[in-house]
Amino acid sequence: MKRSWRRCALFLLVAGGFATEAASSGLAGSWSCPTTLQVTAVGQAELTVEVNTRTDLEPDGRYHSEGDAIVRLGRLPLTLAATSHGRWLREEQNVTIIVEALELSPGSAFGAELQRQVAQQLASLLPELPYTRTTRILAETPTQLWLEDPLGDQYTCSRL
């Protein structure tokens, strides 16, 4: 696979890519982490996925994330709803998230059956849960985080 399940997992968990020990760094609160990803599985065409999530980081080390993932199949955009929850922990500049549950579902009435099929295929590319991932904080301010995932891709998160 060409970064497929890892990139797919990232789009669903992108806001969960940062985490912290309870109350130690002030990251608790709501964050948005928009990104565009290319998802590819062996022998399949590359899919463009535009993701925008809202993640609530709880001071007790739990998180809940919801968002939209717009999958582009040629010119046809399909909107999937993605939700996940689990735990988070920060150790200096390394942030670990443990995804305990993840759900993909149709995000609109248009093409709902096709959305279900795409959601099933994307779900089959994901690693087994619980899934643990560590991300590095490159820089941070009270309102923004600049992150780098294990594959070297960088993105920015903004406090809501």
XYZ file of N, CA, C and O in Angstrom:
640
model
N 0.836 -1.182 0.000
C 0.000 0.000 0.000
C 0.875 1.238 0.000
O 1.909 1.271 0.641
N 0.434 2.243 -0.653
C 1.165 3.498 -0.734
C 0.597 4.459 0.299
O -0.239 5.289 -0.005
N 1.052 4.324 1.553
C 0.614 5.178 2.646
C -0.888 5.082 2.905
O -1.452 5.924 3.567
N -1.566 4.088 2.373
C -3.029 4.105 2.385
C -3.627 4.078 3.774
O -4.302 5.014 4.161
N -3.472 3.005 4.533
C -4.172 2.946 5.817
C -3.639 3.975 6.779
O -4.374 4.529 7.568
N -2.365 4.278 6.719
C -1.834 5.292 7.634
C -2.401 6.659 7.305
O -2.764 7.425 8.183
N -2.473 6.999 6.027
C -3.033 8.285 5.628
C -4.525 8.320 5.913
O -5.063 9.318 6.328
N -5.197 7.187 5.665
C -6.622 7.124 5.936
C -6.882 7.303 7.427
O -7.774 8.036 7.831
N -6.097 6.635 8.243
C -6.243 6.796 9.690
C -5.993 8.242 10.076
O -6.686 8.801 10.921
N -5.010 8.862 9.446
C -4.717 10.261 9.750
C -5.917 11.136 9.457
O -6.280 11.985 10.264
N -6.585 10.946 8.321
C -7.697 11.840 8.014
C -8.820 11.698 9.021
O -9.498 12.655 9.336
N -8.986 10.541 9.574
C -10.044 10.363 10.552
C -9.655 10.867 11.931
O -10.493 11.212 12.742
N -8.374 10.906 12.183
C -7.887 11.213 13.514
C -7.077 12.482 13.554
O -6.447 12.772 14.555
N -7.056 13.203 12.460
C -6.109 14.293 12.330
C -6.138 15.245 13.519
O -5.110 15.662 13.995
N -7.314 15.572 13.997
C -7.352 16.461 15.149
C -6.853 15.765 16.391
O -6.394 16.412 17.317
N -6.942 14.482 16.429
C -6.427 13.738 17.568
C -4.936 13.545 17.499
O -4.362 12.912 18.360
N -4.286 14.120 16.490
C -2.854 13.987 16.353
C -2.090 14.751 17.394
O -0.881 14.659 17.467
N -2.744 15.535 18.202
C -2.086 16.194 19.321
C -2.805 15.818 20.592
O -3.986 15.557 20.597
N -2.066 15.753 21.663
C -2.640 15.321 22.927
C -1.771 15.804 24.055
O -0.689 16.278 23.840
N -2.233 15.634 25.294
C -1.469 16.128 26.423
C -1.840 15.404 27.696
O -2.912 14.856 27.797
N -0.955 15.402 28.651
C -1.312 14.935 29.974
C -2.302 15.939 30.530
O -2.261 17.111 30.223
N -3.172 15.503 31.392
C -4.231 16.365 31.919
C -3.678 17.663 32.458
O -2.815 17.688 33.321
N -4.174 18.761 31.901
C -3.919 20.126 32.359
C -2.462 20.548 32.347
O -2.138 21.613 32.835
N -1.537 19.779 31.763
C -0.136 20.160 31.848
C 0.287 21.211 30.840
O 1.247 21.918 31.077
N -0.395 21.343 29.717
C 0.077 22.312 28.738
C -1.000 23.226 28.191
O -0.729 24.004 27.293
N -2.209 23.130 28.684
C -3.255 24.013 28.214
C -3.828 23.673 26.860
O -4.443 24.522 26.233
N -3.655 22.470 26.370
C -4.225 22.091 25.072
C -5.676 21.646 25.173
O -6.331 21.461 24.152
N -6.176 21.457 26.370
C -7.572 21.048 26.518
C -8.470 22.095 25.862
O -8.194 23.288 25.915
N -9.523 21.640 25.211
C -10.451 22.529 24.530
C -10.800 21.975 23.162
O -10.549 20.813 22.867
N -11.361 22.825 22.312
C -11.805 22.425 20.973
C -10.823 22.921 19.926
O -10.400 24.079 19.963
N -10.506 22.041 18.961
C -9.535 22.334 17.915
C -10.083 21.913 16.554
O -10.856 20.978 16.454
N -9.625 22.601 15.515
C -9.941 22.253 14.135
C -8.631 22.016 13.394
O -7.688 22.798 13.534
N -8.592 20.927 12.613
C -7.378 20.568 11.873
C -7.717 20.195 10.432
O -7.753 19.019 10.081
N -7.983 21.176 9.566
C -8.310 20.839 8.173
C -7.070 20.344 7.427
O -5.958 20.801 7.673
N -7.283 19.403 6.517
C -6.184 18.889 5.709
C -6.733 18.241 4.444
O -7.922 17.939 4.361
N -5.879 18.030 3.473
C -6.217 17.280 2.261
C -5.258 16.112 2.184
O -4.055 16.271 2.357
N -5.793 14.927 1.928
C -4.997 13.709 1.886
C -5.211 12.974 0.585
O -6.264 13.075 -0.032
N -4.202 12.204 0.223
C -4.313 11.283 -0.900
C -4.311 9.888 -0.313
O -3.385 9.510 0.388
N -5.363 9.109 -0.565
C -5.497 7.757 -0.037
C -5.417 6.787 -1.206
O -6.164 6.916 -2.171
N -4.521 5.803 -1.100
C -4.337 4.833 -2.167
C -4.189 3.447 -1.584
O -3.494 3.258 -0.600
N -4.825 2.487 -2.183
C -4.615 1.084 -1.847
C -4.013 0.404 -3.064
O -4.144 0.892 -4.191
N -3.353 -0.710 -2.860
C -2.708 -1.426 -3.942
C -3.708 -1.713 -5.049
O -4.794 -2.223 -4.797
N -3.351 -1.370 -6.282
C -4.187 -1.657 -7.430
C -5.397 -0.760 -7.592
O -6.216 -0.978 -8.466
N -5.526 0.277 -6.765
C -6.670 1.167 -6.869
C -6.192 2.579 -7.181
O -5.059 2.937 -6.918
N -7.099 3.361 -7.731
C -6.787 4.753 -8.024
C -6.657 5.539 -6.727
O -7.223 5.185 -5.703
N -5.896 6.620 -6.807
C -5.732 7.491 -5.645
C -6.991 8.323 -5.432
O -7.582 8.820 -6.372
N -7.416 8.430 -4.168
C -8.571 9.234 -3.804
C -8.093 10.489 -3.088
O -7.197 10.426 -2.253
N -8.705 11.614 -3.412
C -8.436 12.845 -2.677
C -9.502 12.978 -1.602
O -10.690 12.847 -1.874
N -9.059 13.210 -0.367
C -9.965 13.343 0.758
C -9.687 14.676 1.438
O -8.568 14.934 1.870
N -10.718 15.528 1.502
C -10.612 16.804 2.199
C -11.268 16.617 3.561
O -12.422 16.227 3.639
N -10.510 16.900 4.616
C -10.985 16.600 5.959
C -11.034 17.861 6.807
O -10.120 18.679 6.780
N -12.114 17.992 7.557
C -12.204 19.048 8.550
C -12.847 18.440 9.790
O -13.981 17.982 9.738
N -12.092 18.400 10.871
C -12.584 17.802 12.096
C -12.626 18.835 13.213
O -11.904 19.818 13.195
N -13.472 18.550 14.176
C -13.506 19.316 15.422
C -13.237 18.296 16.519
O -13.947 17.308 16.649
N -12.203 18.550 17.274
C -11.835 17.634 18.338
C -11.908 18.337 19.671
O -11.392 19.444 19.829
N -12.565 17.696 20.619
C -12.630 18.201 21.982
C -11.659 17.390 22.820
O -11.832 16.184 22.992
N -10.621 18.067 23.300
C -9.623 17.442 24.161
C -10.008 17.717 25.602
O -10.072 18.867 26.017
N -10.294 16.677 26.325
C -10.728 16.809 27.713
C -9.512 16.855 28.646
O -8.511 16.188 28.390
N -9.594 17.626 29.727
C -8.479 17.697 30.670
C -8.132 16.359 31.321
O -7.015 16.173 31.782
N -9.069 15.404 31.315
C -8.799 14.105 31.932
C -8.091 13.130 30.992
O -7.916 11.960 31.316
N -7.665 13.610 29.796
C -6.943 12.756 28.866
C -7.818 11.993 27.893
O -7.338 11.129 27.162
N -9.095 12.303 27.794
C -9.996 11.691 26.825
C -10.200 12.677 25.672
O -10.026 13.879 25.848
N -10.600 12.170 24.513
C -10.939 13.045 23.398
C -12.142 12.485 22.649
O -12.451 11.305 22.710
N -12.818 13.386 21.930
C -13.906 13.032 21.032
C -13.735 13.897 19.792
O -13.535 15.108 19.902
N -13.794 13.289 18.622
C -13.600 14.013 17.377
C -14.752 13.739 16.429
O -15.195 12.598 16.295
N -15.235 14.780 15.757
C -16.265 14.662 14.726
C -15.845 15.526 13.558
O -15.212 16.557 13.757
N -16.253 15.116 12.381
C -15.942 15.951 11.233
C -16.464 15.393 9.943
O -17.131 14.350 9.908
N -16.153 16.110 8.892
C -16.528 15.726 7.542
C -15.287 15.322 6.776
O -14.237 15.955 6.898
N -15.438 14.287 5.981
C -14.398 13.861 5.059
C -15.039 13.846 3.680
O -15.942 13.055 3.423
N -14.609 14.737 2.815
C -15.150 14.786 1.462
C -14.216 13.983 0.565
O -13.060 14.346 0.372
N -14.729 12.874 0.054
C -13.968 11.978 -0.809
C -14.278 12.371 -2.242
O -15.447 12.438 -2.633
N -13.249 12.625 -3.019
C -13.435 13.012 -4.426
C -13.213 11.797 -5.311
O -12.117 11.270 -5.403
N -14.301 11.348 -5.943
C -14.241 10.272 -6.932
C -14.402 10.932 -8.289
O -15.515 11.143 -8.755
N -13.286 11.303 -8.886
C -13.352 12.104 -10.103
C -13.928 13.451 -9.748
O -13.468 14.123 -8.833
N -15.000 13.850 -10.441
C -15.653 15.128 -10.135
C -16.725 15.011 -9.066
O -17.251 16.004 -8.596
N -17.053 13.784 -8.699
C -18.133 13.548 -7.752
C -17.626 13.623 -6.312
O -16.842 12.784 -5.886
N -18.069 14.634 -5.542
C -17.683 14.678 -4.125
C -18.695 13.919 -3.269
O -19.900 14.105 -3.415
N -18.197 13.044 -2.414
C -19.047 12.326 -1.465
C -18.650 12.760 -0.059
O -17.476 12.756 0.289
N -19.628 13.112 0.744
C -19.352 13.553 2.107
C -19.579 12.403 3.077
O -20.666 11.829 3.120
N -18.544 12.082 3.845
C -18.655 11.086 4.898
C -18.562 11.786 6.242
O -17.812 12.750 6.395
N -19.310 11.295 7.192
C -19.189 11.783 8.567
C -18.234 10.829 9.278
O -18.329 9.612 9.121
N -17.296 11.390 10.034
C -16.326 10.574 10.759
C -16.334 10.983 12.223
O -16.285 12.177 12.538
N -16.415 10.007 13.098
C -16.328 10.275 14.533
C -15.343 9.288 15.134
O -15.210 8.153 14.668
N -14.639 9.739 16.145
C -13.739 8.846 16.863
C -13.634 9.321 18.307
O -13.956 10.466 18.623
N -13.206 8.421 19.171
C -12.916 8.812 20.544
C -11.861 7.876 21.118
O -11.613 6.796 20.585
N -11.222 8.371 22.172
C -10.167 7.595 22.797
C -9.450 8.408 23.861
O -10.055 9.245 24.526
N -8.144 8.174 23.964
C -7.329 8.834 24.982
C -6.163 9.565 24.332
O -5.768 9.240 23.222
N -5.586 10.540 25.053
C -4.438 11.278 24.562
C -3.466 11.564 25.686
O -3.835 11.625 26.844
N -2.182 11.721 25.315
C -1.106 11.920 26.273
C 0.021 12.697 25.613
O 0.403 12.380 24.483
N 0.560 13.683 26.311
C 1.699 14.440 25.800
C 2.918 14.164 26.655
O 2.855 14.208 27.873
N 4.044 13.891 25.979
C 5.334 13.719 26.629
C 6.319 14.625 25.900
O 6.800 14.283 24.829
N 6.548 15.824 26.482
C 7.375 16.872 25.886
C 6.805 17.251 24.518
O 5.674 17.664 24.439
N 7.574 17.071 23.429
C 7.091 17.430 22.091
C 6.432 16.256 21.381
O 5.985 16.396 20.252
N 6.393 15.103 21.995
C 5.724 13.943 21.412
C 4.335 13.811 21.998
O 4.145 13.897 23.199
N 3.386 13.578 21.133
C 1.996 13.459 21.525
C 1.488 12.116 21.034
O 1.674 11.763 19.881
N 0.844 11.382 21.926
C 0.329 10.061 21.573
C -1.181 10.060 21.705
O -1.723 10.590 22.669
N -1.833 9.468 20.714
C -3.278 9.294 20.756
C -3.581 7.814 20.624
O -2.917 7.095 19.874
N -4.556 7.376 21.376
C -5.023 5.998 21.295
C -6.477 6.053 20.844
O -7.342 6.540 21.581
N -6.724 5.595 19.637
C -8.075 5.591 19.078
C -8.757 4.309 19.523
O -8.313 3.216 19.191
N -9.817 4.466 20.286
C -10.543 3.310 20.804
C -11.744 2.946 19.942
O -12.124 1.778 19.870
N -12.367 3.944 19.309
C -13.530 3.694 18.456
C -13.524 4.689 17.303
O -13.114 5.834 17.469
N -13.985 4.220 16.149
C -13.992 5.036 14.948
C -15.174 4.616 14.098
O -15.417 3.416 13.916
N -15.932 5.590 13.600
C -17.092 5.273 12.774
C -17.130 6.191 11.565
O -16.957 7.405 11.682
N -17.385 5.608 10.410
C -17.619 6.338 9.164
C -19.056 6.091 8.748
O -19.532 4.957 8.814
N -19.736 7.137 8.309
C -21.119 6.987 7.871
C -21.415 8.034 6.799
O -20.656 8.989 6.647
N -22.521 7.855 6.055
C -22.875 8.869 5.058
C -23.050 10.230 5.726
O -23.616 10.336 6.808
N -22.533 11.252 5.074
C -22.607 12.604 5.628
C -23.686 13.456 4.986
O -23.878 14.602 5.372
N -24.380 12.909 3.979
C -25.465 13.644 3.332
C -26.423 12.623 2.716
O -26.100 11.444 2.606
N -27.575 13.098 2.311
C -28.568 12.216 1.691
C -28.192 11.876 0.248
O -28.589 10.837 -0.272
N -27.408 12.727 -0.412
C -27.029 12.514 -1.803
C -26.057 11.331 -1.911
O -24.998 11.338 -1.295
N -26.427 10.325 -2.637
C -25.553 9.172 -2.861
C -25.264 8.378 -1.604
O -24.156 7.868 -1.436
N -26.248 8.236 -0.727
C -26.025 7.582 0.568
C -25.497 6.152 0.416
O -24.609 5.747 1.169
N -26.009 5.391 -0.532
C -25.538 4.016 -0.696
C -24.089 3.992 -1.171
O -23.282 3.204 -0.688
N -23.740 4.855 -2.096
C -22.352 4.941 -2.548
C -21.450 5.385 -1.394
O -20.352 4.866 -1.219
N -21.937 6.330 -0.575
C -21.167 6.768 0.592
C -20.925 5.596 1.548
O -19.831 5.451 2.082
N -21.941 4.757 1.756
C -21.777 3.590 2.626
C -20.704 2.648 2.085
O -19.880 2.127 2.835
N -20.714 2.438 0.780
C -19.717 1.553 0.165
C -18.312 2.130 0.296
O -17.365 1.409 0.616
N -18.172 3.424 0.055
C -16.858 4.069 0.201
C -16.409 4.007 1.656
O -15.243 3.704 1.941
N -17.317 4.260 2.592
C -16.977 4.189 4.021
C -16.509 2.783 4.385
O -15.529 2.627 5.127
N -17.159 1.746 3.873
C -16.747 0.373 4.152
C -15.358 0.092 3.599
O -14.538 -0.545 4.255
N -15.098 0.566 2.382
C -13.778 0.337 1.794
C -12.694 1.077 2.567
O -11.623 0.529 2.813
N -12.964 2.314 2.951
C -11.974 3.060 3.738
C -11.757 2.402 5.094
O -10.623 2.294 5.566
N -12.835 1.943 5.719
C -12.718 1.270 7.021
C -11.854 0.022 6.906
O -11.106 -0.305 7.834
N -11.918 -0.665 5.781
C -11.105 -1.879 5.614
C -9.617 -1.553 5.509
O -8.780 -2.434 5.714
N -9.269 -0.322 5.206
C -7.863 0.091 5.116
C -7.283 0.516 6.457
O -6.079 0.678 6.588
N -8.140 0.690 7.445
C -7.686 1.180 8.747
C -7.031 0.069 9.558
O -7.390 -1.095 9.426
N -6.110 0.452 10.428
C -5.517 -0.554 11.313
C -6.525 -1.010 12.356
O -7.532 -0.346 12.595
N -6.246 -2.115 12.980
C -7.106 -2.655 14.025
C -7.121 -1.708 15.226
O -6.107 -1.111 15.583
N -8.298 -1.586 15.848
C -8.433 -0.733 17.032
C -8.276 -1.568 18.295
O -8.656 -2.728 18.297
N -7.738 -1.034 19.362
C -7.266 0.342 19.501
C -5.985 0.561 18.703
O -5.167 -0.340 18.568
N -5.848 1.770 18.185
C -4.716 2.160 17.361
C -3.968 3.278 18.074
O -4.571 4.262 18.497
N -2.653 3.128 18.200
C -1.829 4.123 18.873
C -0.959 4.830 17.849
O -0.357 4.192 16.982
N -0.881 6.160 17.949
C -0.110 6.973 17.011
C 0.556 8.103 17.775
O -0.055 8.724 18.627
N 1.813 8.370 17.428
C 2.545 9.465 18.049
C 2.845 10.519 16.994
O 3.295 10.200 15.896
N 2.586 11.776 17.327
C 2.811 12.924 16.458
C 3.723 13.902 17.188
O 3.708 13.974 18.402
N 4.496 14.661 16.431
C 5.426 15.613 17.023
C 4.912 17.033 16.859
O 4.470 17.429 15.784
N 4.955 17.805 17.943
C 4.602 19.227 17.889
C 5.841 19.986 17.448
O 6.871 19.966 18.118
N 5.751 20.663 16.305
C 6.867 21.455 15.797
C 6.912 22.826 16.460
O 7.987 23.341 16.744
N 5.731 23.424 16.661
C 5.620 24.739 17.303
C 4.204 24.864 17.841
O 3.287 24.214 17.350
N 4.046 25.720 18.859
C 2.709 25.924 19.409
C 2.567 27.326 19.979
O 3.527 27.922 20.439
N 1.358 27.840 19.860
C 0.948 29.082 20.502
C -0.357 28.745 21.216
O -0.889 27.650 21.031
N -0.909 29.652 21.991
C -2.193 29.349 22.636
C -3.329 29.067 21.643
O -4.306 28.418 21.992
N -3.205 29.538 20.395
C -4.298 29.370 19.436
C -3.970 28.476 18.246
O -4.866 28.175 17.461
N -2.708 28.050 18.080
C -2.349 27.209 16.938
C -1.280 26.190 17.312
O -0.456 26.429 18.195
N -1.326 25.072 16.595
C -0.313 24.026 16.703
C 0.162 23.678 15.304
O -0.639 23.566 14.375
N 1.471 23.488 15.161
C 2.053 23.015 13.921
C 2.582 21.628 14.212
O 3.417 21.441 15.103
N 2.056 20.636 13.476
C 2.314 19.235 13.775
C 2.994 18.531 12.615
O 2.831 18.918 11.460
N 3.710 17.444 12.953
C 4.304 16.582 11.938
C 3.972 15.139 12.296
O 4.239 14.699 13.414
N 3.389 14.422 11.336
C 3.024 13.039 11.596
C 4.233 12.127 11.354
O 5.278 12.585 10.887
N 4.119 10.850 11.674
C 5.255 9.933 11.523
C 5.761 9.791 10.086
O 6.884 9.347 9.877
N 4.948 10.160 9.104
C 5.354 10.072 7.707
C 6.019 11.356 7.223
O 6.399 11.464 6.064
N 6.147 12.364 8.103
C 6.799 13.622 7.749
C 5.857 14.682 7.202
O 6.288 15.771 6.855
N 4.564 14.389 7.121
C 3.610 15.367 6.633
C 3.288 16.351 7.760
O 3.149 15.961 8.916
N 3.169 17.638 7.407
C 2.919 18.674 8.394
C 1.559 19.299 8.171
O 1.085 19.400 7.044
N 0.923 19.734 9.271
C -0.365 20.398 9.208
C -0.517 21.308 10.408
O 0.236 21.225 11.369
N -1.510 22.198 10.314
C -1.757 23.196 11.347
C -3.132 23.005 11.941
O -4.103 22.797 11.220
N -3.228 23.108 13.267
C -4.498 23.032 13.972
C -4.754 24.381 14.638
O -3.814 25.014 15.118
N -6.019 24.805 14.654
C -6.408 26.081 15.262
C -7.425 25.836 16.361
O -8.335 25.030 16.202
N -7.265 26.585 17.452
C -8.215 26.501 18.561
C -9.519 27.160 18.134
O -9.545 28.197 17.503
N -10.629 26.513 18.459
C -11.949 27.069 18.132
C -12.463 27.924 19.264
O -12.142 27.749 20.394
